[in-house]
């Protein structure tokens, strides 16, 4: 299963715009200044993607709700048989909008929340009142019958508050709490020293997060970081080894540029002019991501088969070589031990 | 005899073209995907997936028998084994 080469991605993370009403310190897309695709071009691209066999689209941005045609784009996507979800900061989702999103085919909406403490979240996002609006958005979405999740990028302001984040997620009635690893792209890179944890701190965080994952019922705590293989915590059901980027999923930017994931700034084609299946099959970069080679401490690590050197985006951003060990990795497990 | 029902949340697609040369057992002809699980299917399994919705095991045996050069009992066991794996992953249920 891990080695099958699919004819097209299963899912696409699609940043349909770059503009945002927030100013987050870890934003990976704020520095992106290309023009967004027009409505007509975007709809034609969605048709292309559905034809290629893609199952689902997760819209992101920027803040996707700042596109006035978002509902139309979503309704069109679901009419093509695509499963539609999005990540939003929640600011614009009131009761009416939640109902409209449901009608437009959204099956799942994830809201980004960085801290259980309103003041901390608001300061981090640069907008007073944003925490309260994010929680209200979750309530409206749930009432409208949309599956909800909370996404939290783990960094220095929240890594020691797992229990509190879990309690907030349970109170908000979400089905999933996503702990995203800190990727060091865009502003995340500029603010890395202030925000990122040390490898040993990552170890402590993941130990605690895994314990919470096992003990908390009624909430799916999702950890998308391959280095948790070091703690023997990769789910048996994990679909592929290492990162999913370029194996199951692909990223499309607001101007149509395709990149392996939102955190790897290497353009491998453009959805307007290129054939998705062709790019997916022939891209050298994707090929290298699918066939990583162990270097340094990964070469002797017994977890390599599961971990594949960890997060490719992070290794590339911080070391310049995607095959290098993930800089968050706190150790290595010697083969044969 | 219970009827097999697709889980409506399962997404599936063909990975090879129908016109591709007949594949061997190992070739991934299609995939099923639902939430966190994925299953790759060879041509035989993909065909069962495509026709099983609303049918009983016996009906599947009857419709597939003419296509395969094996005895009925072996075919029944093969189909059942595949249906068991589908049901374990929640891709089908019995009604
Ligand atoms: S040494 Fe490499 S393979 Fe081993 S856990 Fe660390 S990043 Fe993963």
Short mmCIF file of C-alpha atoms and ligand atoms in Angstrom, two decimals:
data_model
loop_
_atom_site.label_atom_id
_atom_site.label_comp_id
_atom_site.label_asym_id
_atom_site.label_seq_id
_atom_site.Cartn_x
_atom_site.Cartn_y
_atom_site.Cartn_z
CA UNK A 1 0.00 0.00 0.00
CA UNK A 2 2.72 2.45 0.90
CA UNK A 3 4.35 2.24 -2.47
CA UNK A 4 1.43 2.50 -4.82
CA UNK A 5 1.64 5.36 -7.23
CA UNK A 6 -1.81 6.83 -7.58
CA UNK A 7 -2.95 8.34 -10.89
CA UNK A 8 -3.88 11.63 -9.18
CA UNK A 9 -3.96 13.06 -5.66
CA UNK A 10 -6.83 12.00 -3.41
CA UNK A 11 -7.12 15.45 -1.99
CA UNK A 12 -6.05 18.98 -2.88
CA UNK A 13 -5.37 21.79 -0.46
CA UNK A 14 -6.34 24.81 -2.48
CA UNK A 15 -5.53 28.35 -1.35
CA UNK A 16 -8.11 30.22 -3.40
CA UNK A 17 -7.00 33.68 -2.28
CA UNK A 18 -4.12 35.35 -0.48
CA UNK A 19 -5.86 38.17 1.31
CA UNK A 20 -6.75 37.87 4.95
CA UNK A 21 -8.36 39.97 7.63
CA UNK A 22 -5.89 38.65 10.20
CA UNK A 23 -2.13 39.08 10.70
CA UNK A 24 -0.88 35.84 12.25
CA UNK A 25 2.73 35.42 13.27
CA UNK A 26 3.02 31.91 11.81
CA UNK A 27 1.33 32.64 8.47
CA UNK A 28 2.88 30.83 5.50
CA UNK A 29 0.96 32.66 2.76
CA UNK A 30 1.09 36.35 3.73
CA UNK A 31 4.22 36.92 1.70
CA UNK A 32 2.51 35.50 -1.37
CA UNK A 33 1.48 38.43 -3.54
CA UNK A 34 0.42 36.78 -6.80
CA UNK A 35 -3.00 37.50 -8.23
CA UNK A 36 -5.86 35.14 -7.43
CA UNK A 37 -7.49 33.18 -10.27
CA UNK A 38 -10.70 34.67 -11.61
CA UNK A 39 -13.97 32.88 -10.96
CA UNK A 40 -14.29 31.47 -14.48
CA UNK A 41 -10.74 30.18 -14.63
CA UNK A 42 -11.05 28.68 -11.16
CA UNK A 43 -14.27 26.84 -12.07
CA UNK A 44 -12.63 25.43 -15.20
CA UNK A 45 -9.67 24.25 -13.09
CA UNK A 46 -12.00 22.58 -10.60
CA UNK A 47 -13.59 20.70 -13.47
CA UNK A 48 -10.15 19.55 -14.57
CA UNK A 49 -9.31 18.36 -11.08
CA UNK A 50 -12.56 16.41 -10.73
CA UNK A 51 -11.98 14.78 -14.11
CA UNK A 52 -8.50 13.69 -13.02
CA UNK A 53 -10.13 11.67 -10.21
CA UNK A 54 -9.46 13.86 -7.16
CA UNK A 55 -11.89 13.06 -4.33
CA UNK A 56 -11.82 16.11 -2.15
CA UNK A 57 -10.80 19.75 -2.00
CA UNK A 58 -9.91 21.58 1.15
CA UNK A 59 -10.12 25.31 0.51
CA UNK A 60 -7.78 27.61 2.36
CA UNK A 61 -6.15 30.95 1.85
CA UNK A 62 -5.69 33.66 2.99
CA UNK A 63 -9.13 33.60 4.46
CA UNK A 64 -11.35 31.83 1.89
CA UNK A 65 -14.49 33.67 3.03
CA UNK A 66 -12.99 36.89 1.72
CA UNK A 67 -13.71 35.57 -1.77
CA UNK A 68 -17.20 36.79 -2.54
CA UNK A 69 -17.74 33.84 -4.90
CA UNK A 70 -16.75 31.14 -2.35
CA UNK A 71 -20.28 29.73 -2.07
CA UNK A 72 -20.59 29.45 -5.82
CA UNK A 73 -17.17 27.82 -6.08
CA UNK A 74 -18.10 25.30 -3.41
CA UNK A 75 -21.53 24.51 -4.88
CA UNK A 76 -19.91 23.98 -8.28
CA UNK A 77 -17.24 21.72 -6.77
CA UNK A 78 -19.77 19.53 -5.01
CA UNK A 79 -21.89 19.33 -8.15
CA UNK A 80 -18.80 17.76 -9.76
CA UNK A 81 -18.78 15.11 -7.03
CA UNK A 82 -15.90 16.64 -5.08
CA UNK A 83 -16.08 16.54 -1.31
CA UNK A 84 -15.62 20.12 -0.09
CA UNK A 85 -14.13 21.38 3.14
CA UNK A 86 -12.20 24.47 4.22
CA UNK A 87 -9.98 26.02 6.82
CA UNK A 88 -11.07 29.42 8.05
CA UNK A 89 -10.40 31.78 10.91
CA UNK A 90 -14.14 31.82 11.59
CA UNK A 91 -14.52 35.59 11.70
CA UNK A 92 -17.20 35.78 8.99
CA UNK A 93 -19.22 32.73 10.00
CA UNK A 94 -22.47 33.73 11.66
CA UNK A 95 -25.68 31.73 11.73
CA UNK A 96 -26.72 32.70 8.19
CA UNK A 97 -23.31 32.06 6.71
CA UNK A 98 -23.16 28.62 8.35
CA UNK A 99 -26.49 27.69 6.74
CA UNK A 100 -25.25 29.01 3.37
CA UNK A 101 -22.03 27.01 3.67
CA UNK A 102 -24.06 23.87 4.33
CA UNK A 103 -26.24 24.57 1.29
CA UNK A 104 -23.14 25.18 -0.81
CA UNK A 105 -21.94 21.66 -0.06
CA UNK A 106 -19.38 22.11 2.70
CA UNK A 107 -19.12 18.85 4.63
CA UNK A 108 -16.41 19.94 7.03
CA UNK A 109 -14.99 23.26 8.21
CA UNK A 110 -11.88 23.61 10.34
CA UNK A 111 -11.37 26.72 12.42
CA UNK A 112 -7.90 27.82 13.46
CA UNK A 113 -7.52 28.50 17.16
CA UNK A 114 -4.07 28.99 18.66
CA UNK A 115 -4.83 29.09 22.36
CA UNK A 116 -7.60 28.33 24.82
CA UNK A 117 -6.93 31.78 26.32
CA UNK A 118 -8.84 34.43 24.33
CA UNK A 119 -6.27 37.19 24.90
CA UNK A 120 -3.38 35.00 23.76
CA UNK A 121 -5.19 33.94 20.59
CA UNK A 122 -6.33 37.49 19.83
CA UNK A 123 -2.84 38.90 20.27
CA UNK A 124 -1.31 36.17 18.12
CA UNK A 125 -3.87 36.74 15.38
CA UNK A 126 -3.64 40.50 15.67
CA UNK A 127 -7.41 40.94 15.99
CA UNK A 128 -9.28 41.55 19.28
CA UNK A 129 -12.41 39.43 19.63
CA UNK A 130 -11.22 36.79 17.15
CA UNK A 131 -11.23 33.97 19.73
CA UNK A 132 -14.86 34.58 20.64
CA UNK A 133 -15.84 34.75 16.96
CA UNK A 134 -13.95 31.51 16.23
CA UNK A 135 -15.84 29.66 18.98
CA UNK A 136 -19.14 31.19 17.84
CA UNK A 137 -18.38 30.06 14.29
CA UNK A 138 -17.94 26.48 15.49
CA UNK A 139 -21.29 26.62 17.23
CA UNK A 140 -23.10 27.98 14.14
CA UNK A 141 -21.45 25.43 11.86
CA UNK A 142 -22.42 22.56 14.12
CA UNK A 143 -25.99 23.81 14.35
CA UNK A 144 -26.11 23.94 10.55
CA UNK A 145 -25.06 20.28 10.36
CA UNK A 146 -21.47 20.76 9.25
CA UNK A 147 -18.71 18.61 10.73
CA UNK A 148 -16.24 20.80 12.61
CA UNK A 149 -12.63 20.68 13.68
CA UNK A 150 -10.14 22.93 15.42
CA UNK A 151 -6.68 23.38 13.95
CA UNK A 152 -3.86 24.48 16.20
CA UNK A 153 -0.34 25.08 15.00
CA UNK A 154 1.82 23.96 17.89
CA UNK A 155 4.37 26.52 19.00
CA UNK A 156 5.70 28.19 22.09
CA UNK A 157 2.40 29.84 23.07
CA UNK A 158 0.42 26.61 23.32
CA UNK A 159 2.66 23.54 23.53
CA UNK A 160 2.14 23.13 27.27
CA UNK A 161 -1.63 23.51 27.20
CA UNK A 162 -2.77 20.24 25.63
CA UNK A 163 -5.36 19.52 28.34
CA UNK A 164 -6.84 22.98 28.05
CA UNK A 165 -7.01 22.79 24.25
CA UNK A 166 -8.71 19.40 24.50
CA UNK A 167 -11.22 20.77 27.01
CA UNK A 168 -11.97 23.69 24.66
CA UNK A 169 -12.46 21.30 21.73
CA UNK A 170 -14.79 19.07 23.75
CA UNK A 171 -16.82 22.08 24.90
CA UNK A 172 -17.10 23.28 21.30
CA UNK A 173 -18.35 19.83 20.24
CA UNK A 174 -15.87 19.44 17.37
CA UNK A 175 -15.15 15.98 16.03
CA UNK A 176 -11.45 16.56 15.48
CA UNK A 177 -8.61 18.51 17.05
CA UNK A 178 -5.64 18.84 14.70
CA UNK A 179 -2.27 19.54 16.23
CA UNK A 180 -0.17 20.76 13.31
CA UNK A 181 3.57 20.73 13.55
CA UNK A 182 5.34 24.04 13.13
CA UNK A 183 6.60 24.26 9.57
CA UNK A 184 9.01 27.20 9.33
CA UNK A 185 7.64 28.56 6.04
CA UNK A 186 6.68 32.15 5.25
CA UNK A 187 6.35 34.19 8.43
CA UNK A 188 6.80 30.96 10.39
CA UNK A 189 10.42 31.05 9.24
CA UNK A 190 10.95 34.69 10.16
CA UNK A 191 9.43 34.11 13.60
CA UNK A 192 10.97 30.69 14.07
CA UNK A 193 13.30 31.57 16.94
CA UNK A 194 10.46 33.02 18.92
CA UNK A 195 7.88 30.33 18.14
CA UNK A 196 9.44 26.97 17.36
CA UNK A 197 10.20 24.40 20.07
CA UNK A 198 13.52 22.63 20.53
CA UNK A 199 13.68 18.93 19.57
CA UNK A 200 13.51 17.92 23.25
CA UNK A 201 10.46 20.11 23.75
CA UNK A 202 8.83 18.46 20.74
CA UNK A 203 9.45 15.10 22.36
CA UNK A 204 7.68 16.20 25.55
CA UNK A 205 4.81 17.71 23.55
CA UNK A 206 4.25 14.59 21.47
CA UNK A 207 4.45 12.26 24.49
CA UNK A 208 1.73 14.27 26.20
CA UNK A 209 -0.34 14.65 23.04
CA UNK A 210 -0.23 10.91 22.37
CA UNK A 211 -1.28 10.21 25.97
CA UNK A 212 -4.22 12.60 25.47
CA UNK A 213 -5.09 10.95 22.16
CA UNK A 214 -5.36 7.61 23.90
CA UNK A 215 -7.27 8.77 26.94
CA UNK A 216 -9.77 11.24 25.45
CA UNK A 217 -12.93 9.72 24.05
CA UNK A 218 -15.37 11.50 21.70
CA UNK A 219 -12.61 13.53 20.08
CA UNK A 220 -10.20 12.56 17.34
CA UNK A 221 -6.86 14.16 18.20
CA UNK A 222 -4.87 14.17 15.00
CA UNK A 223 -1.08 14.47 14.86
CA UNK A 224 0.24 14.86 11.33
CA UNK A 225 3.94 14.64 12.12
CA UNK A 226 5.87 11.61 10.83
CA UNK A 227 8.53 11.91 13.54
CA UNK A 228 6.09 10.50 16.10
CA UNK A 229 7.32 7.19 14.68
CA UNK A 230 10.09 7.68 17.26
CA UNK A 231 7.45 7.21 19.96
CA UNK A 232 5.94 4.23 18.14
CA UNK A 233 2.81 6.28 17.70
CA UNK A 234 2.18 6.16 13.98
CA UNK A 235 -1.36 4.82 13.65
CA UNK A 236 -1.57 1.38 12.14
CA UNK A 237 -4.10 2.95 9.81
CA UNK A 238 -1.69 5.60 8.55
CA UNK A 239 -2.10 5.54 4.81
CA UNK A 240 1.50 6.14 3.75
CA UNK A 241 4.89 6.24 5.37
CA UNK A 242 6.48 9.61 6.06
CA UNK A 243 4.62 12.73 4.90
CA UNK A 244 1.44 12.44 2.83
CA UNK A 245 2.43 15.42 0.65
CA UNK A 246 3.00 14.46 -2.95
CA UNK A 247 1.79 10.92 -2.23
CA UNK A 248 -1.88 11.48 -1.42
CA UNK A 249 -2.22 15.25 -1.45
CA UNK A 250 -1.13 18.25 -3.46
CA UNK A 251 -1.25 21.99 -2.86
CA UNK A 252 -2.52 24.64 -5.27
CA UNK A 253 -1.81 28.31 -4.68
CA UNK A 254 -4.11 31.25 -5.36
CA UNK A 255 -2.54 31.84 -8.78
CA UNK A 256 -2.89 28.18 -9.77
CA UNK A 257 0.72 27.18 -9.09
CA UNK A 258 0.99 23.60 -7.87
CA UNK A 259 3.42 22.78 -5.05
CA UNK A 260 3.91 19.47 -3.21
CA UNK A 261 2.48 20.99 -0.05
CA UNK A 262 1.66 24.43 1.30
CA UNK A 263 5.02 24.59 3.00
CA UNK A 264 7.31 23.65 0.13
CA UNK A 265 7.72 26.66 -2.14
CA UNK A 266 8.75 24.67 -5.22
CA UNK A 267 6.37 25.15 -8.13
CA UNK A 268 5.92 21.96 -10.14
CA UNK A 269 3.31 23.23 -12.60
CA UNK A 270 0.23 25.40 -12.89
CA UNK A 271 -3.29 23.98 -12.84
CA UNK A 272 -4.46 26.47 -15.48
CA UNK A 273 -1.98 25.40 -18.13
CA UNK A 274 -0.77 21.94 -17.12
CA UNK A 275 -2.30 18.49 -16.97
CA UNK A 276 -2.70 17.42 -13.34
CA UNK A 277 -2.18 13.71 -13.89
CA UNK A 278 0.90 14.37 -16.00
CA UNK A 279 2.48 16.64 -13.38
CA UNK A 280 1.58 14.19 -10.62
CA UNK A 281 3.22 11.37 -12.54
CA UNK A 282 6.26 13.14 -14.02
CA UNK A 283 7.37 15.75 -11.50
CA UNK A 284 10.98 15.19 -10.42
CA UNK A 285 10.34 16.86 -7.09
CA UNK A 286 7.38 14.60 -6.29
CA UNK A 287 9.45 11.63 -7.35
CA UNK A 288 12.21 12.65 -4.94
CA UNK A 289 9.67 13.15 -2.15
CA UNK A 290 8.23 9.71 -2.78
CA UNK A 291 11.65 8.09 -2.84
CA UNK A 292 13.57 9.81 -0.10
CA UNK A 293 17.03 8.57 0.77
CA UNK A 294 18.23 8.46 4.38
CA UNK A 295 21.13 10.73 5.24
CA UNK A 296 22.96 11.50 8.49
CA UNK A 297 21.41 9.97 11.59
CA UNK A 298 18.43 8.69 9.57
CA UNK A 299 20.76 6.18 7.85
CA UNK A 300 21.13 4.16 11.01
CA UNK A 301 17.65 4.75 12.41
CA UNK A 302 15.33 1.79 12.84
CA UNK A 303 12.31 4.08 12.48
CA UNK A 304 13.25 5.25 9.02
CA UNK A 305 10.84 2.89 7.30
CA UNK A 306 7.91 4.57 9.08
CA UNK A 307 9.23 8.09 9.47
CA UNK A 308 11.14 8.55 6.21
CA UNK A 309 13.17 11.31 7.79
CA UNK A 310 10.15 13.22 9.10
CA UNK A 311 8.57 16.33 7.62
CA UNK A 312 10.07 16.95 4.20
CA UNK A 313 9.03 20.62 4.17
CA UNK A 314 10.83 21.33 7.41
CA UNK A 315 14.01 19.51 6.40
CA UNK A 316 14.07 21.46 3.15
CA UNK A 317 13.31 24.84 4.75
CA UNK A 318 15.92 24.56 7.46
CA UNK A 319 18.69 22.53 5.84
CA UNK A 320 18.18 23.03 2.11
CA UNK A 321 18.00 19.27 1.48
CA UNK A 322 14.75 17.34 1.73
CA UNK A 323 16.64 14.12 2.48
CA UNK A 324 18.20 15.50 5.63
CA UNK A 325 16.78 14.42 9.00
CA UNK A 326 13.84 16.53 10.19
CA UNK A 327 15.35 19.27 12.40
CA UNK A 328 12.62 18.60 14.98
CA UNK A 329 13.81 15.01 15.48
CA UNK A 330 15.11 14.56 19.01
CA UNK A 331 17.00 11.34 18.50
CA UNK A 332 17.24 8.29 16.37
CA UNK A 333 16.77 4.70 17.22
CA UNK A 334 19.75 2.55 16.40
CA UNK A 335 18.90 -0.41 14.25
CA UNK A 336 18.90 -3.72 16.09
CA UNK A 337 18.19 -2.25 19.51
CA UNK B 1 -29.53 -13.96 3.19
CA UNK B 2 -28.32 -10.43 4.08
CA UNK B 3 -27.83 -7.83 1.38
CA UNK B 4 -24.51 -6.04 0.99
CA UNK B 5 -24.79 -2.24 1.14
CA UNK B 6 -22.08 0.29 0.23
CA UNK B 7 -21.24 2.78 2.93
CA UNK B 8 -22.34 5.99 1.18
CA UNK B 9 -19.31 7.88 2.56
CA UNK B 10 -16.85 5.72 0.65
CA UNK B 11 -15.20 7.34 -2.35
CA UNK B 12 -13.74 5.14 -5.03
CA UNK B 13 -12.06 5.46 -8.36
CA UNK B 14 -10.46 3.39 -11.07
CA UNK B 15 -6.68 3.77 -11.21
CA UNK B 16 -6.17 2.04 -14.55
CA UNK B 17 -8.04 2.65 -17.79
CA UNK B 18 -10.72 0.09 -18.63
CA UNK B 19 -8.95 -0.30 -21.96
CA UNK B 20 -5.56 -1.10 -20.37
CA UNK B 21 -4.30 -4.63 -21.04
CA UNK B 22 -5.79 -7.11 -18.58
CA UNK B 23 -3.90 -6.69 -15.35
CA UNK B 24 -2.54 -9.39 -13.04
CA UNK B 25 -3.64 -9.87 -9.43
CA UNK B 26 -0.98 -7.50 -8.16
CA UNK B 27 -1.90 -4.49 -10.27
CA UNK B 28 -3.81 -1.78 -8.44
CA UNK B 29 -6.92 -1.36 -10.57
CA UNK B 30 -8.80 0.92 -8.19
CA UNK B 31 -8.90 2.40 -4.73
CA UNK B 32 -11.51 2.92 -2.05
CA UNK B 33 -11.12 5.77 0.37
CA UNK B 34 -13.08 6.84 3.40
CA UNK B 35 -11.83 9.25 6.04
CA UNK B 36 -8.65 7.71 7.32
CA UNK B 37 -8.71 4.41 5.44
CA UNK B 38 -7.73 3.46 1.96
CA UNK B 39 -7.87 0.11 0.25
CA UNK B 40 -6.26 -0.75 -3.06
CA UNK B 41 -8.13 -3.22 -5.23
CA UNK B 42 -7.09 -5.54 -8.01
CA UNK B 43 -9.38 -5.99 -11.02
CA UNK B 44 -11.34 -8.85 -9.38
CA UNK B 45 -11.96 -6.87 -6.18
CA UNK B 46 -12.85 -3.74 -8.11
CA UNK B 47 -15.45 -5.62 -10.09
CA UNK B 48 -17.01 -6.99 -6.91
CA UNK B 49 -17.07 -3.50 -5.41
CA UNK B 50 -18.83 -2.12 -8.46
CA UNK B 51 -21.60 -4.68 -8.50
CA UNK B 52 -22.08 -5.66 -4.85
CA UNK B 53 -24.32 -2.82 -3.66
CA UNK B 54 -27.77 -4.24 -2.83
CA UNK B 55 -26.84 -7.84 -3.70
CA UNK B 56 -26.42 -10.98 -1.62
CA UNK B 57 -23.28 -13.11 -1.64
CA UNK B 58 -25.10 -15.80 -3.64
CA UNK B 59 -26.19 -13.28 -6.27
CA UNK B 60 -22.56 -12.16 -6.62
CA UNK B 61 -21.43 -15.77 -7.07
CA UNK B 62 -24.02 -16.30 -9.77
CA UNK B 63 -23.10 -13.16 -11.69
CA UNK B 64 -19.34 -13.69 -11.51
CA UNK B 65 -19.25 -17.46 -12.11
CA UNK B 66 -19.32 -17.24 -15.93
CA UNK B 67 -16.27 -14.94 -15.91
CA UNK B 68 -13.87 -17.15 -13.98
CA UNK B 69 -12.40 -20.49 -14.66
CA UNK B 70 -12.62 -21.74 -11.06
CA UNK B 71 -15.04 -23.89 -9.15
CA UNK B 72 -17.97 -22.27 -7.43
CA UNK B 73 -16.82 -22.94 -3.88
CA UNK B 74 -13.41 -21.31 -4.43
CA UNK B 75 -15.08 -18.28 -6.00
CA UNK B 76 -17.50 -18.02 -3.08
CA UNK B 77 -14.60 -18.15 -0.60
CA UNK B 78 -12.63 -15.51 -2.53
CA UNK B 79 -15.60 -13.17 -2.65
CA UNK B 80 -16.38 -13.71 1.00
CA UNK B 81 -12.80 -13.01 2.01
CA UNK B 82 -12.86 -9.71 0.15
CA UNK B 83 -16.28 -8.75 1.57
CA UNK B 84 -14.96 -9.47 5.07
CA UNK B 85 -12.10 -7.02 4.55
CA UNK B 86 -14.56 -4.41 3.26
CA UNK B 87 -16.83 -4.86 6.21
CA UNK B 88 -13.92 -4.72 8.68
CA UNK B 89 -12.95 -1.32 7.32
CA UNK B 90 -16.56 -0.16 7.39
CA UNK B 91 -16.74 0.17 3.59
CA UNK B 92 -19.86 -2.04 3.44
CA UNK B 93 -22.53 -3.22 5.83
CA UNK B 94 -25.09 -6.01 5.68
CA UNK B 95 -28.79 -5.39 5.72
S1 LIG C 1 16.54 9.87 12.78
FE1 LIG C 1 15.49 10.30 10.86
S2 LIG C 1 14.22 8.46 10.51
FE2 LIG C 1 14.86 8.42 12.66
S3 LIG C 1 13.17 9.39 13.75
FE3 LIG C 1 14.69 11.01 13.32
S4 LIG C 1 14.02 11.92 11.38
FE4 LIG C 1 12.93 9.97 11.59
#
